[in-house]
């Protein structure tokens, strides 16, 4: 329970990867603040399971991020994980979807970091962990906003790493390939449309085709990596972008 006494905020943790990270940090004793949308009774159940509090802040809105951070108090472990996807050819890409993805997948991490860092500096210890993506390192067609935001958040994380290194604070990305979560499930219909494929073809020829292991990444794999990044042994892991993608970006 090496994280006892540490406070962790995991954005987008009512589902998928963020929930797995929250569970993994909680298992090591961290006090968790959950964030994200969802069914109220399910969220209440998660709070009970994890002894956590929950903020329903919409992270596309700066004032809601500011209220969430003020309510959370000092955060020692900040996990910037919330994100969404939209798949469309660039000439048809809805402008509101571009704005949403840049706000949620990129700008929200700047806002949470700028508000979390003063406490981390005062404590002389902190961890900033970003769920980036294989798409922070490589592109795919029809995902212009997502790829731009993920490359951007990888750059932001490297900047934080350099700026905060002497304060006992590290900043790193974890970059999964395809993880079977609602985010992946929801992009299948639009990918079918954009590529003229069936559901099975999208799974085999688009999703798993990218991953040499031919296996989806498990949310728990990402949780385990996040826990490692919080350990003292990881104090010199800083500014890194750790792939968990079955070899996708090794090509
Ligand atoms: P998910 O859809 O299961 O979870 C997304 C979470 O973000 C949910 O808790 C949701 O409520 C929350 N959220 C959505 N909009 C929000 C908003 N405006 N404000 C606050 N919270 C909001 O998705 P996931 O697959 O677990 O994705 C989590 C992160 O992992 C994302 O950043 C995603 O880009 C990244 N990622 C996912 C995969 C994958 O294959 N699933 C691969 C690489 C990276």
XYZ file of C-alpha atoms and ligand atoms in Angstrom:
295
model
C 0.000 0.000 0.000
C 2.777 2.395 -0.971
C 0.324 5.124 -2.040
C -1.335 5.574 1.360
C -1.649 9.290 2.113
C -1.522 10.236 -1.582
C -4.467 11.876 -3.346
C -5.103 10.896 -6.955
C -7.456 12.479 -9.467
C -8.196 10.344 -12.515
C -10.131 12.188 -15.211
C -12.620 10.182 -17.251
C -12.641 7.400 -14.661
C -16.288 6.347 -14.678
C -15.512 3.915 -17.501
C -12.827 2.012 -19.381
C -9.133 2.752 -18.908
C -9.611 5.534 -16.348
C -11.654 3.266 -14.093
C -8.969 0.569 -14.305
C -6.300 3.139 -13.371
C -8.420 4.383 -10.444
C -8.886 0.795 -9.218
C -5.150 0.077 -9.492
C -4.158 3.244 -7.592
C -6.830 2.565 -4.950
C -5.459 -0.983 -4.493
C -2.151 0.645 -3.487
C -3.873 2.872 -0.941
C -4.378 6.130 -2.844
C -7.399 8.292 -2.020
C -9.258 8.623 -5.323
C -11.229 11.442 -6.940
C -13.228 10.066 -9.842
C -14.400 12.201 -12.747
C -16.619 11.479 -15.711
C -20.174 11.047 -16.859
C -22.564 8.160 -16.392
C -25.498 6.722 -14.562
C -25.798 8.300 -11.105
C -26.407 5.064 -9.213
C -23.504 3.313 -10.981
C -21.214 6.213 -10.082
C -22.422 6.098 -6.456
C -21.618 2.369 -6.443
C -18.096 3.059 -7.790
C -17.538 5.714 -5.116
C -18.524 3.170 -2.486
C -16.283 0.466 -3.980
C -13.263 2.774 -4.061
C -14.017 4.985 -1.037
C -13.789 7.764 -3.621
C -15.400 11.113 -4.247
C -16.687 12.036 -7.702
C -16.709 15.211 -9.755
C -19.054 15.337 -12.726
C -17.141 18.297 -14.211
C -17.385 18.617 -17.978
C -13.714 18.963 -18.852
C -14.443 20.870 -22.046
C -15.396 23.805 -19.775
C -12.543 25.653 -18.066
C -14.739 26.943 -15.223
C -15.899 23.387 -14.414
C -12.283 22.177 -14.354
C -11.389 25.013 -12.001
C -14.295 24.131 -9.676
C -13.310 20.430 -9.744
C -9.691 21.207 -8.850
C -10.707 23.590 -6.068
C -13.068 20.963 -4.640
C -10.515 18.166 -4.892
C -7.924 19.913 -2.703
C -4.241 19.032 -3.148
C -3.666 16.365 -5.785
C -0.430 14.338 -5.654
C -1.148 12.060 -8.616
C -2.862 13.613 -11.606
C -3.993 11.202 -14.297
C -5.148 13.008 -17.425
C -7.188 10.292 -19.063
C -10.547 11.664 -20.247
C -10.919 11.541 -23.988
C -13.244 10.958 -26.874
C -13.000 10.068 -30.540
C -14.683 10.949 -33.818
C -13.989 9.296 -37.156
C -14.642 11.172 -40.432
C -12.825 12.288 -43.575
C -11.197 15.673 -43.009
C -13.458 17.519 -45.472
C -16.552 16.255 -43.633
C -15.097 16.466 -40.119
C -17.670 18.368 -38.030
C -16.124 21.570 -36.675
C -17.851 21.109 -33.328
C -16.289 17.636 -32.998
C -12.836 19.094 -33.736
C -13.355 21.721 -31.011
C -14.682 19.136 -28.536
C -11.773 16.725 -29.059
C -9.108 19.436 -28.774
C -10.779 20.792 -25.615
C -11.223 17.409 -23.917
C -8.254 15.358 -25.146
C -5.697 18.188 -25.012
C -6.629 21.491 -23.343
C -8.176 19.909 -20.240
C -4.766 18.405 -19.377
C -3.168 21.844 -19.480
C -5.822 23.183 -17.102
C -5.658 20.307 -14.603
C -1.843 20.417 -14.632
C -1.569 24.168 -14.114
C -3.940 23.875 -11.146
C -2.359 20.735 -9.630
C 1.302 21.738 -9.870
C 1.479 24.323 -7.015
C 0.497 21.671 -4.436
C 2.928 19.127 -5.938
C 5.742 21.669 -5.823
C 4.924 22.494 -2.191
C 5.060 18.769 -1.310
C 8.200 18.174 -3.398
C 6.548 15.130 -4.969
C 4.083 14.558 -7.754
C 3.137 12.324 -10.629
C 1.454 13.491 -13.818
C 0.368 10.550 -15.937
C -1.276 11.005 -19.302
C -3.266 8.376 -21.120
C -2.057 9.324 -24.578
C -2.335 6.717 -27.345
C -0.446 4.982 -30.111
C -1.975 7.929 -31.987
C 0.400 10.237 -30.072
C 3.190 8.587 -32.059
C 1.580 7.546 -35.341
C -1.419 8.676 -37.366
C -4.397 6.875 -38.873
C -6.650 8.294 -41.572
C -10.020 9.847 -40.641
C -8.904 10.733 -37.082
C -7.532 14.228 -37.656
C -8.666 15.777 -34.365
C -7.751 12.779 -32.212
C -4.271 12.382 -33.719
C -3.605 16.131 -33.447
C -4.758 16.210 -29.805
C -2.774 13.101 -28.856
C 0.436 14.360 -30.495
C -0.220 17.626 -28.648
C -0.689 16.028 -25.244
C 2.536 14.051 -25.710
C 4.322 17.359 -26.326
C 2.665 18.982 -23.313
C 3.719 16.040 -21.132
C 7.353 16.325 -22.273
C 7.305 20.058 -21.483
C 5.898 19.411 -17.992
C 8.588 16.763 -17.467
C 11.373 19.244 -18.171
C 9.801 22.107 -16.246
C 9.037 20.142 -13.094
C 11.938 17.688 -12.962
C 13.766 19.394 -10.096
C 10.654 19.437 -7.899
C 10.322 15.658 -7.495
C 7.505 15.665 -10.041
C 7.540 13.396 -13.080
C 5.313 13.572 -16.158
C 4.908 10.635 -18.504
C 2.555 9.300 -21.160
C 1.178 5.809 -21.365
C 0.239 5.050 -24.955
C -2.067 2.101 -25.453
C -2.973 0.598 -28.783
C -6.594 -0.565 -29.066
C -8.282 -1.299 -25.749
C -11.811 -2.720 -25.898
C -13.800 0.066 -24.201
C -16.900 2.106 -25.174
C -14.562 4.557 -26.977
C -13.522 1.823 -29.433
C -16.976 0.239 -29.670
C -18.515 3.633 -30.539
C -16.127 4.343 -33.430
C -16.952 1.123 -35.287
C -20.089 2.403 -37.111
C -18.335 5.564 -38.404
C -15.255 3.562 -39.416
C -17.536 1.150 -41.302
C -18.949 4.173 -43.131
C -15.615 5.945 -43.762
C -13.923 2.782 -45.072
C -16.911 0.937 -46.592
C -16.334 -2.110 -44.377
C -18.410 -4.517 -42.282
C -18.100 -4.588 -38.481
C -15.954 -7.760 -38.610
C -13.667 -6.200 -41.248
C -13.201 -3.092 -39.092
C -12.202 -5.246 -36.099
C -9.805 -7.481 -38.095
C -8.497 -5.153 -40.824
C -8.409 -1.811 -38.995
C -8.189 -2.405 -35.259
C -6.314 -5.666 -34.724
C -4.373 -5.242 -37.989
C -2.427 -2.506 -36.212
C -1.378 -4.733 -33.313
C 1.172 -7.428 -34.159
C 0.109 -9.435 -31.080
C -3.466 -9.547 -32.526
C -4.794 -8.928 -29.042
C -6.639 -5.988 -27.556
C -4.823 -4.267 -24.679
C -6.586 -4.745 -21.323
C -7.505 -1.667 -19.232
C -5.767 -3.360 -16.272
C -2.470 -3.380 -18.232
C -2.625 0.407 -18.299
C -3.522 0.528 -14.593
C -0.445 -1.540 -13.723
C 1.815 0.786 -15.712
C 0.330 3.823 -13.938
C 1.071 2.238 -10.558
C 4.669 1.576 -11.610
C 5.107 5.227 -12.625
C 4.154 6.231 -9.062
C 6.883 4.083 -7.486
C 10.180 5.464 -6.205
C 11.933 3.178 -8.703
C 10.296 5.292 -11.422
C 11.607 8.618 -10.086
C 13.908 8.931 -13.098
C 11.285 7.878 -15.609
C 10.399 11.353 -16.817
C 9.170 12.695 -20.138
C 8.743 9.168 -21.474
C 6.017 7.863 -23.733
C 5.426 4.220 -22.808
C 3.769 2.174 -25.517
C 1.432 -0.710 -24.661
C 0.392 -1.451 -28.219
C 1.423 -5.007 -29.041
C 4.234 -3.633 -31.217
C 2.123 -1.272 -33.392
C 4.524 1.693 -33.189
C 7.633 -0.504 -33.485
C 6.974 -0.746 -37.235
P -14.284 5.493 -22.372
O -15.247 6.041 -23.352
O -14.514 4.125 -21.796
O -14.077 6.507 -21.162
C -14.032 7.885 -21.353
C -14.219 8.569 -20.017
O -14.174 9.990 -20.234
C -15.568 8.271 -19.380
O -15.410 8.212 -17.970
C -16.400 9.491 -19.773
O -17.500 9.735 -18.907
C -15.353 10.575 -19.674
N -15.706 11.783 -20.405
C -16.185 11.889 -21.668
N -16.422 13.171 -21.977
C -16.087 13.897 -20.871
C -16.100 15.290 -20.556
N -16.510 16.203 -21.442
N -15.696 15.662 -19.328
C -15.289 14.750 -18.413
N -15.247 13.427 -18.664
C -15.637 13.016 -19.878
O -12.886 5.550 -23.136
P -11.477 4.856 -22.875
O -11.208 3.988 -24.035
O -11.350 4.309 -21.505
O -10.528 6.139 -23.054
C -9.820 6.734 -22.000
C -8.592 7.410 -22.573
O -7.757 6.440 -23.186
C -8.895 8.455 -23.664
O -8.051 9.567 -23.523
C -8.563 7.715 -24.939
O -8.201 8.576 -25.978
C -7.396 6.878 -24.475
N -7.113 5.724 -25.314
C -8.063 4.776 -25.545
C -7.731 3.696 -26.346
C -8.731 2.614 -26.652
O -8.457 1.819 -27.559
N -9.840 2.519 -25.964
C -6.469 3.577 -26.903
C -5.523 4.571 -26.643
C -5.863 5.632 -25.834
